[in-house]
Amino acid sequence: MDFKVLPLPVEKMKDKIKDETQLGFGKLFTDRMLMVEWKDGQGWCDARIQPYGPFSMDPACAVLHYAQEIFEGLKAYKWADGRIALFRPGMNARRFNQSAERMCMPAVPEELFLEGIKQLVSLERDWIPTAPETSLYIRPTMIAVDPVLGVKPSDHYYFYVILSPVGAYYAAGFNPINILVEDHYVRAVPGGTGEAKTGGNYASSLMAAQVAKKKGFDQVLWLDGRERRYIEEVGAMNMFFAYGKRIVTAPLTGSILSGVTRDSVLKLAPSLGYTVEERQIDVNELMTDIRNGRVTEAFGSGTAAVITPVGKLCYKDECLQLTGGRVGEITQDLYDTLTGIQTGRIADSFGWVSFIE
Ligand code: COI
């Protein structure tokens, strides 16, 4: 598919980044976006790279009423030699289509997804920051735009991609965060949409996050929706717990997101001398294991969050400190190696990086 590149008028060009250390996450967007439409009977059409900006939508649009929406998150990095690298974009393309299937939306051909992103990022290359902990965050999104109030899959969709130069996801940067294990609200149930990257999962997490924030926590850790007993994920991250050199994470049972960074940790860790295990983690056993020192570190993984150390974990009335509130050795090792591969400081022996011309 050819992408038409629409002119970018001078008045639509934004001021370039003044201070890369002040970027924050997802607050600034580049000059252009990718836009492709899908219409019943016609398929994907009208692919174009256009100036970034609001688009008009009918107030009756399906996405605004029934949340038929999916998205992805991946990053581009500018290497010291000037090349632009994407990290495992094929995994995002595949997961996007798994989410699309669950939400009754049309699949985006992988080539359209990947080529569209590559052409857009190539045009916007001057927006890729290079300061430590920064990157260009890529947000592919699909929304249902049928102006019909009946509940049914739409006949018309927008697939669009926007780009945001970002710093660390958490304001504190690569520093331990405090997590509350949520024992009242649930994020997902078996058979639900927990595995899909769809906006509703995030909307329904806001209440618990708000309550936790008021109590001084950065994030909530979700338990399974049936027994409220097994560790699932932290909305923006999958979770890992280190038992000495053994790193344990929850299995992909259908109600948690199959994280690209999670998968990368599972593949990277053995090459660094750690063993990995995917198994159900009972929250009561976990608390006991932290209390008696068997669990030595905890960290989260995600595209936005990269590897994020956990300093304090609280469940019901008990709060336990991990690694004395500092960044643990394994967490640091995985962070350094993963970001080293992503930014070209460490050779990529996994074939994870692909370059943009
Ligand atoms: C990502 O890590 O890319 C996500 O989509 C998580 C989001 C909450 C920022």
Tab-separated table of C-alpha atoms and ligand atoms in Angstrom:
chain	number	residue	atom	x	y	z
A	1	MET	CA	0.000	0.000	0.000
A	2	ASP	CA	1.283	3.473	-0.895
A	3	PHE	CA	1.225	6.171	1.746
A	4	LYS	CA	0.360	9.583	0.412
A	5	VAL	CA	2.396	12.235	2.223
A	6	LEU	CA	0.316	15.392	2.628
A	7	PRO	CA	2.140	18.728	2.817
A	8	LEU	CA	3.040	20.049	6.263
A	9	PRO	CA	2.251	23.787	6.298
A	10	VAL	CA	4.809	25.911	8.153
A	11	GLU	CA	2.159	27.076	10.644
A	12	LYS	CA	1.546	23.444	11.678
A	13	MET	CA	5.230	22.854	12.502
A	14	LYS	CA	5.834	22.852	16.226
A	15	ASP	CA	8.818	24.193	18.122
A	16	LYS	CA	11.394	21.478	18.533
A	17	ILE	CA	12.174	20.044	21.984
A	18	LYS	CA	13.936	22.594	24.171
A	19	ASP	CA	15.062	20.408	27.053
A	20	GLU	CA	15.007	16.623	26.584
A	21	THR	CA	15.361	16.053	30.324
A	22	GLN	CA	11.943	17.676	30.901
A	23	LEU	CA	9.894	15.616	28.420
A	24	GLY	CA	7.809	13.544	30.831
A	25	PHE	CA	5.600	10.908	29.214
A	26	GLY	CA	3.115	11.392	26.365
A	27	LYS	CA	2.592	15.144	26.643
A	28	LEU	CA	4.217	16.315	23.428
A	29	PHE	CA	3.413	15.064	19.907
A	30	THR	CA	5.324	15.408	16.652
A	31	ASP	CA	4.270	17.266	13.496
A	32	ARG	CA	2.762	14.381	11.524
A	33	MET	CA	0.563	11.310	12.013
A	34	LEU	CA	-0.366	8.253	9.966
A	35	MET	CA	-4.023	7.765	9.081
A	36	VAL	CA	-5.647	4.805	7.282
A	37	GLU	CA	-9.345	3.987	6.985
A	38	TRP	CA	-11.189	0.685	6.756
A	39	LYS	CA	-14.637	0.551	5.189
A	40	ASP	CA	-16.886	-2.471	4.894
A	41	GLY	CA	-16.746	-3.796	1.324
A	42	GLN	CA	-13.622	-1.773	0.565
A	43	GLY	CA	-11.072	-2.805	3.194
A	44	TRP	CA	-8.059	-0.613	4.086
A	45	CYS	CA	-7.916	2.543	2.018
A	46	ASP	CA	-6.762	6.144	1.846
A	47	ALA	CA	-3.452	5.632	3.671
A	48	ARG	CA	-1.827	8.961	4.301
A	49	ILE	CA	0.727	10.736	6.436
A	50	GLN	CA	-0.845	14.046	7.383
A	51	PRO	CA	-0.133	16.954	9.730
A	52	TYR	CA	-0.787	15.972	13.368
A	53	GLY	CA	-4.033	17.421	14.623
A	54	PRO	CA	-7.621	16.851	15.686
A	55	PHE	CA	-9.887	14.979	13.302
A	56	SER	CA	-13.629	15.405	13.190
A	57	MET	CA	-15.877	12.614	14.434
A	58	ASP	CA	-19.624	12.243	14.637
A	59	PRO	CA	-20.839	12.500	18.278
A	60	ALA	CA	-22.610	9.160	17.732
A	61	CYS	CA	-19.352	7.347	16.840
A	62	ALA	CA	-19.257	3.783	18.182
A	63	VAL	CA	-15.922	4.258	19.959
A	64	LEU	CA	-17.319	7.157	22.004
A	65	HIS	CA	-20.242	5.090	23.271
A	66	TYR	CA	-19.153	1.462	23.370
A	67	ALA	CA	-15.331	1.735	23.511
A	68	GLN	CA	-14.546	-0.382	20.458
A	69	GLU	CA	-10.879	0.627	20.503
A	70	ILE	CA	-7.430	-0.929	20.598
A	71	PHE	CA	-3.903	0.437	20.777
A	72	GLU	CA	-0.231	-0.462	20.964
A	73	GLY	CA	2.959	1.058	22.344
A	74	LEU	CA	6.474	0.702	20.961
A	75	LYS	CA	9.569	2.861	20.804
A	76	ALA	CA	12.139	4.198	18.326
A	77	TYR	CA	15.682	5.073	19.383
A	78	LYS	CA	18.339	7.167	17.662
A	79	TRP	CA	21.679	5.399	17.984
A	80	ALA	CA	25.021	7.176	18.384
A	81	ASP	CA	25.888	6.283	14.762
A	82	GLY	CA	22.710	8.071	13.579
A	83	ARG	CA	20.707	4.927	12.754
A	84	ILE	CA	17.103	4.704	13.937
A	85	ALA	CA	16.118	1.470	15.645
A	86	LEU	CA	12.725	-0.065	16.437
A	87	PHE	CA	12.502	-2.705	19.177
A	88	ARG	CA	10.571	-5.871	18.213
A	89	PRO	CA	7.875	-4.034	16.178
A	90	GLY	CA	6.634	-7.326	14.701
A	91	MET	CA	5.441	-8.395	18.172
A	92	ASN	CA	3.348	-5.231	18.444
A	93	ALA	CA	1.873	-5.829	14.988
A	94	ARG	CA	0.839	-9.360	15.981
A	95	ARG	CA	-0.547	-8.331	19.355
A	96	PHE	CA	-2.483	-5.477	17.727
A	97	ASN	CA	-4.263	-7.989	15.546
A	98	GLN	CA	-4.945	-10.307	18.500
A	99	SER	CA	-6.587	-7.341	20.241
A	100	ALA	CA	-8.457	-6.513	17.000
A	101	GLU	CA	-9.858	-10.034	16.816
A	102	ARG	CA	-11.062	-9.920	20.435
A	103	MET	CA	-12.762	-6.569	19.850
A	104	CYS	CA	-14.360	-7.614	16.514
A	105	MET	CA	-12.248	-5.184	14.501
A	106	PRO	CA	-10.557	-5.781	11.142
A	107	ALA	CA	-6.947	-7.014	11.166
A	108	VAL	CA	-4.325	-4.538	10.007
A	109	PRO	CA	-1.963	-6.318	7.579
A	110	GLU	CA	1.436	-6.555	9.307
A	111	GLU	CA	3.119	-4.909	6.346
A	112	LEU	CA	0.774	-1.923	6.536
A	113	PHE	CA	1.349	-1.614	10.294
A	114	LEU	CA	5.135	-1.871	10.058
A	115	GLU	CA	5.691	0.072	6.836
A	116	GLY	CA	3.354	2.856	7.963
A	117	ILE	CA	5.273	3.234	11.231
A	118	LYS	CA	8.638	3.142	9.461
A	119	GLN	CA	7.694	5.838	6.950
A	120	LEU	CA	6.160	8.050	9.616
A	121	VAL	CA	9.133	7.719	11.997
A	122	SER	CA	11.548	8.299	9.130
A	123	LEU	CA	9.831	11.610	8.279
A	124	GLU	CA	9.765	12.585	11.979
A	125	ARG	CA	13.339	11.475	12.762
A	126	ASP	CA	14.364	14.919	14.051
A	127	TRP	CA	11.914	14.442	16.918
A	128	ILE	CA	13.705	11.399	18.370
A	129	PRO	CA	15.372	12.494	21.607
A	130	THR	CA	18.765	11.083	22.591
A	131	ALA	CA	19.190	12.055	26.274
A	132	PRO	CA	19.395	9.106	28.719
A	133	GLU	CA	15.997	7.429	29.395
A	134	THR	CA	14.380	9.175	26.375
A	135	SER	CA	12.956	7.721	23.147
A	136	LEU	CA	10.220	8.281	20.594
A	137	TYR	CA	7.071	6.524	21.808
A	138	ILE	CA	4.865	5.214	18.985
A	139	ARG	CA	1.131	4.820	19.611
A	140	PRO	CA	-0.779	2.856	16.909
A	141	THR	CA	-4.526	3.052	17.569
A	142	MET	CA	-7.720	1.759	15.957
A	143	ILE	CA	-11.184	3.190	16.647
A	144	ALA	CA	-14.709	2.395	15.440
A	145	VAL	CA	-16.265	5.451	13.791
A	146	ASP	CA	-19.729	4.303	12.662
A	147	PRO	CA	-22.267	6.934	13.748
A	148	VAL	CA	-24.804	4.322	14.940
A	149	LEU	CA	-26.097	3.760	18.477
A	150	GLY	CA	-26.948	0.080	18.015
A	151	VAL	CA	-24.423	-2.192	19.727
A	152	LYS	CA	-22.628	-4.005	16.890
A	153	PRO	CA	-19.205	-4.114	15.238
A	154	SER	CA	-18.628	-0.988	13.177
A	155	ASP	CA	-18.513	-0.749	9.363
A	156	HIS	CA	-15.903	2.008	9.420
A	157	TYR	CA	-12.608	2.262	11.345
A	158	TYR	CA	-9.645	4.635	11.635
A	159	PHE	CA	-6.202	3.146	12.141
A	160	TYR	CA	-3.837	5.940	13.085
A	161	VAL	CA	-0.365	6.317	14.557
A	162	ILE	CA	0.876	9.246	16.603
A	163	LEU	CA	4.395	9.822	17.936
A	164	SER	CA	5.494	11.295	21.240
A	165	PRO	CA	9.068	12.105	22.331
A	166	VAL	CA	9.173	10.764	25.889
A	167	GLY	CA	11.250	10.519	29.007
A	168	ALA	CA	10.667	8.031	31.843
A	169	TYR	CA	7.056	6.883	32.396
A	170	TYR	CA	7.279	7.490	36.145
A	171	ALA	CA	8.213	11.001	37.239
A	172	ALA	CA	10.876	9.585	39.559
A	173	GLY	CA	12.725	8.021	36.592
A	174	PHE	CA	14.568	4.731	37.183
A	175	ASN	CA	13.838	4.639	40.904
A	176	PRO	CA	11.772	2.303	43.081
A	177	ILE	CA	8.006	2.822	43.072
A	178	ASN	CA	5.485	1.868	45.748
A	179	ILE	CA	2.749	-0.592	44.882
A	180	LEU	CA	-0.547	-1.464	46.579
A	181	VAL	CA	-2.010	-4.907	45.962
A	182	GLU	CA	-5.660	-4.233	45.057
A	183	ASP	CA	-8.011	-6.511	47.006
A	184	HIS	CA	-11.385	-4.944	46.193
A	185	TYR	CA	-11.583	-3.928	42.524
A	186	VAL	CA	-10.564	-6.314	39.738
A	187	ARG	CA	-9.082	-5.518	36.317
A	188	ALA	CA	-10.064	-8.617	34.351
A	189	VAL	CA	-11.886	-11.927	34.636
A	190	PRO	CA	-11.470	-15.191	32.715
A	191	GLY	CA	-13.150	-14.801	29.348
A	192	GLY	CA	-13.019	-11.000	29.559
A	193	THR	CA	-10.824	-8.566	27.652
A	194	GLY	CA	-7.826	-8.525	30.012
A	195	GLU	CA	-5.471	-9.901	27.375
A	196	ALA	CA	-6.474	-7.299	24.768
A	197	LYS	CA	-4.840	-3.894	24.659
A	198	THR	CA	-8.118	-2.018	24.684
A	199	GLY	CA	-8.913	1.307	26.300
A	200	GLY	CA	-11.691	-0.049	28.525
A	201	ASN	CA	-9.199	-2.059	30.564
A	202	TYR	CA	-7.408	1.159	31.411
A	203	ALA	CA	-10.591	3.174	32.060
A	204	SER	CA	-11.798	0.562	34.538
A	205	SER	CA	-8.468	0.696	36.381
A	206	LEU	CA	-8.717	4.412	37.153
A	207	MET	CA	-10.828	4.164	40.311
A	208	ALA	CA	-8.454	1.800	42.111
A	209	ALA	CA	-5.437	3.822	40.939
A	210	GLN	CA	-6.991	7.028	42.238
A	211	VAL	CA	-7.727	5.537	45.656
A	212	ALA	CA	-4.186	4.115	45.829
A	213	LYS	CA	-2.634	7.418	44.777
A	214	LYS	CA	-4.427	9.213	47.602
A	215	LYS	CA	-2.782	6.735	49.974
A	216	GLY	CA	0.654	7.539	48.499
A	217	PHE	CA	1.110	4.624	46.084
A	218	ASP	CA	2.342	4.878	42.499
A	219	GLN	CA	0.445	1.883	41.092
A	220	VAL	CA	-1.896	-0.957	41.990
A	221	LEU	CA	-1.075	-4.616	41.472
A	222	TRP	CA	-4.102	-6.569	40.288
A	223	LEU	CA	-5.091	-9.960	41.613
A	224	ASP	CA	-7.002	-12.515	39.558
A	225	GLY	CA	-10.705	-11.698	39.218
A	226	ARG	CA	-12.039	-15.060	40.383
A	227	GLU	CA	-10.284	-15.791	43.685
A	228	ARG	CA	-8.487	-12.466	44.274
A	229	ARG	CA	-5.510	-14.521	45.242
A	230	TYR	CA	-3.051	-14.754	42.350
A	231	ILE	CA	-0.802	-11.956	41.113
A	232	GLU	CA	-1.776	-10.694	37.656
A	233	GLU	CA	-0.251	-7.400	36.463
A	234	VAL	CA	0.105	-3.687	37.155
A	235	GLY	CA	-1.964	-2.040	34.331
A	236	ALA	CA	1.124	-0.458	32.714
A	237	MET	CA	3.511	-3.344	33.554
A	238	ASN	CA	3.893	-7.102	33.962
A	239	MET	CA	5.467	-8.055	37.302
A	240	PHE	CA	8.571	-10.094	38.184
A	241	PHE	CA	9.848	-11.316	41.554
A	242	ALA	CA	13.422	-12.476	42.136
A	243	TYR	CA	13.989	-15.438	44.413
A	244	GLY	CA	17.774	-15.142	44.466
A	245	LYS	CA	18.787	-15.796	40.865
A	246	ARG	CA	15.384	-17.276	39.958
A	247	ILE	CA	12.975	-14.780	38.427
A	248	VAL	CA	9.278	-15.573	38.607
A	249	THR	CA	6.363	-14.015	36.736
A	250	ALA	CA	2.661	-14.801	36.334
A	251	PRO	CA	1.698	-17.021	33.378
A	252	LEU	CA	-0.327	-15.738	30.421
A	253	THR	CA	-3.683	-17.173	31.427
A	254	GLY	CA	-5.789	-14.918	29.191
A	255	SER	CA	-6.526	-12.117	31.634
A	256	ILE	CA	-3.157	-10.330	31.566
A	257	LEU	CA	-1.374	-8.550	28.772
A	258	SER	CA	1.265	-10.485	26.904
A	259	GLY	CA	3.985	-7.854	27.297
A	260	VAL	CA	6.746	-7.430	24.719
A	261	THR	CA	9.129	-6.383	27.496
A	262	ARG	CA	7.924	-9.321	29.616
A	263	ASP	CA	8.827	-11.689	26.795
A	264	SER	CA	12.185	-9.927	26.346
A	265	VAL	CA	13.001	-10.328	30.060
A	266	LEU	CA	12.120	-14.035	29.898
A	267	LYS	CA	14.541	-14.470	26.986
A	268	LEU	CA	17.256	-12.120	28.204
A	269	ALA	CA	17.489	-13.264	31.824
A	270	PRO	CA	18.871	-16.784	31.095
A	271	SER	CA	21.663	-15.241	29.009
A	272	LEU	CA	22.663	-13.229	32.103
A	273	GLY	CA	22.787	-16.284	34.365
A	274	TYR	CA	19.287	-16.140	35.852
A	275	THR	CA	16.625	-18.815	35.611
A	276	VAL	CA	13.052	-17.849	34.769
A	277	GLU	CA	9.756	-19.373	35.783
A	278	GLU	CA	6.186	-18.608	34.723
A	279	ARG	CA	3.829	-19.777	37.444
A	280	GLN	CA	0.858	-18.697	39.489
A	281	ILE	CA	1.976	-16.549	42.421
A	282	ASP	CA	-0.259	-16.641	45.498
A	283	VAL	CA	-0.217	-13.172	47.087
A	284	ASN	CA	-0.131	-14.586	50.637
A	285	GLU	CA	2.868	-16.764	49.816
A	286	LEU	CA	4.520	-13.828	48.094
A	287	MET	CA	4.159	-11.630	51.178
A	288	THR	CA	5.565	-14.434	53.364
A	289	ASP	CA	8.480	-14.876	50.954
A	290	ILE	CA	9.265	-11.154	50.982
A	291	ARG	CA	8.979	-11.076	54.782
A	292	ASN	CA	11.390	-13.974	55.268
A	293	GLY	CA	13.840	-12.673	52.666
A	294	ARG	CA	13.309	-15.350	49.994
A	295	VAL	CA	12.105	-12.741	47.534
A	296	THR	CA	15.021	-10.389	47.105
A	297	GLU	CA	13.759	-8.013	44.394
A	298	ALA	CA	10.612	-7.065	42.502
A	299	PHE	CA	10.292	-5.114	39.283
A	300	GLY	CA	7.783	-4.331	36.564
A	301	SER	CA	8.278	-4.488	32.806
A	302	GLY	CA	6.573	-2.573	30.007
A	303	THR	CA	7.319	-0.579	26.885
A	304	ALA	CA	6.619	2.729	28.598
A	305	ALA	CA	7.865	1.613	32.022
A	306	VAL	CA	10.907	-0.321	30.606
A	307	ILE	CA	12.133	-2.063	33.800
A	308	THR	CA	10.822	-0.354	36.916
A	309	PRO	CA	12.094	-1.327	40.375
A	310	VAL	CA	9.611	-1.816	43.199
A	311	GLY	CA	10.568	-0.367	46.581
A	312	LYS	CA	7.529	-1.148	48.715
A	313	LEU	CA	4.693	-3.635	48.297
A	314	CYS	CA	1.590	-3.374	50.496
A	315	TYR	CA	-1.266	-5.868	50.834
A	316	LYS	CA	-4.173	-5.365	53.224
A	317	ASP	CA	-2.559	-3.955	56.381
A	318	GLU	CA	1.013	-5.005	55.741
A	319	CYS	CA	3.714	-3.054	53.900
A	320	LEU	CA	7.027	-4.693	53.052
A	321	GLN	CA	10.186	-3.010	51.831
A	322	LEU	CA	12.303	-4.643	49.112
A	323	THR	CA	16.069	-4.153	48.627
A	324	GLY	CA	16.023	-1.465	51.326
A	325	GLY	CA	14.167	0.821	48.917
A	326	ARG	CA	17.132	0.803	46.493
A	327	VAL	CA	17.404	-0.594	42.972
A	328	GLY	CA	18.256	-4.303	43.189
A	329	GLU	CA	21.230	-5.835	41.341
A	330	ILE	CA	19.156	-8.062	39.038
A	331	THR	CA	16.775	-5.224	38.214
A	332	GLN	CA	19.738	-2.994	37.358
A	333	ASP	CA	21.388	-5.738	35.294
A	334	LEU	CA	18.239	-6.352	33.243
A	335	TYR	CA	17.586	-2.633	32.808
A	336	ASP	CA	21.147	-1.953	31.639
A	337	THR	CA	21.171	-4.887	29.221
A	338	LEU	CA	17.725	-4.262	27.760
A	339	THR	CA	18.241	-0.516	27.277
A	340	GLY	CA	21.774	-1.277	26.016
A	341	ILE	CA	20.341	-3.454	23.234
A	342	GLN	CA	17.607	-0.923	22.449
A	343	THR	CA	20.036	1.972	22.136
A	344	GLY	CA	22.924	0.133	20.457
A	345	ARG	CA	25.359	0.117	23.412
A	346	ILE	CA	25.137	-3.692	23.624
A	347	ALA	CA	25.162	-6.072	20.651
A	348	ASP	CA	21.718	-7.502	19.842
A	349	SER	CA	22.267	-11.265	19.750
A	350	PHE	CA	18.486	-11.879	19.706
A	351	GLY	CA	17.666	-10.167	16.407
A	352	TRP	CA	15.212	-7.838	18.176
A	353	VAL	CA	16.229	-4.570	16.575
A	354	SER	CA	15.176	-3.437	13.095
A	355	PHE	CA	16.334	-0.245	11.453
A	356	ILE	CA	14.516	2.499	9.628
A	357	GLU	CA	16.007	3.792	6.387
B	1	COI	C1	2.980	0.800	27.105
B	1	COI	O1	3.802	0.430	27.939
B	1	COI	O2	3.302	1.006	25.928
B	1	COI	C2	1.570	0.991	27.449
B	1	COI	O3	0.769	0.987	26.572
B	1	COI	C3	1.174	1.255	28.833
B	1	COI	C4	0.480	2.570	28.949
B	1	COI	C5	-0.218	2.611	30.239
B	1	COI	C6	1.421	3.727	28.801
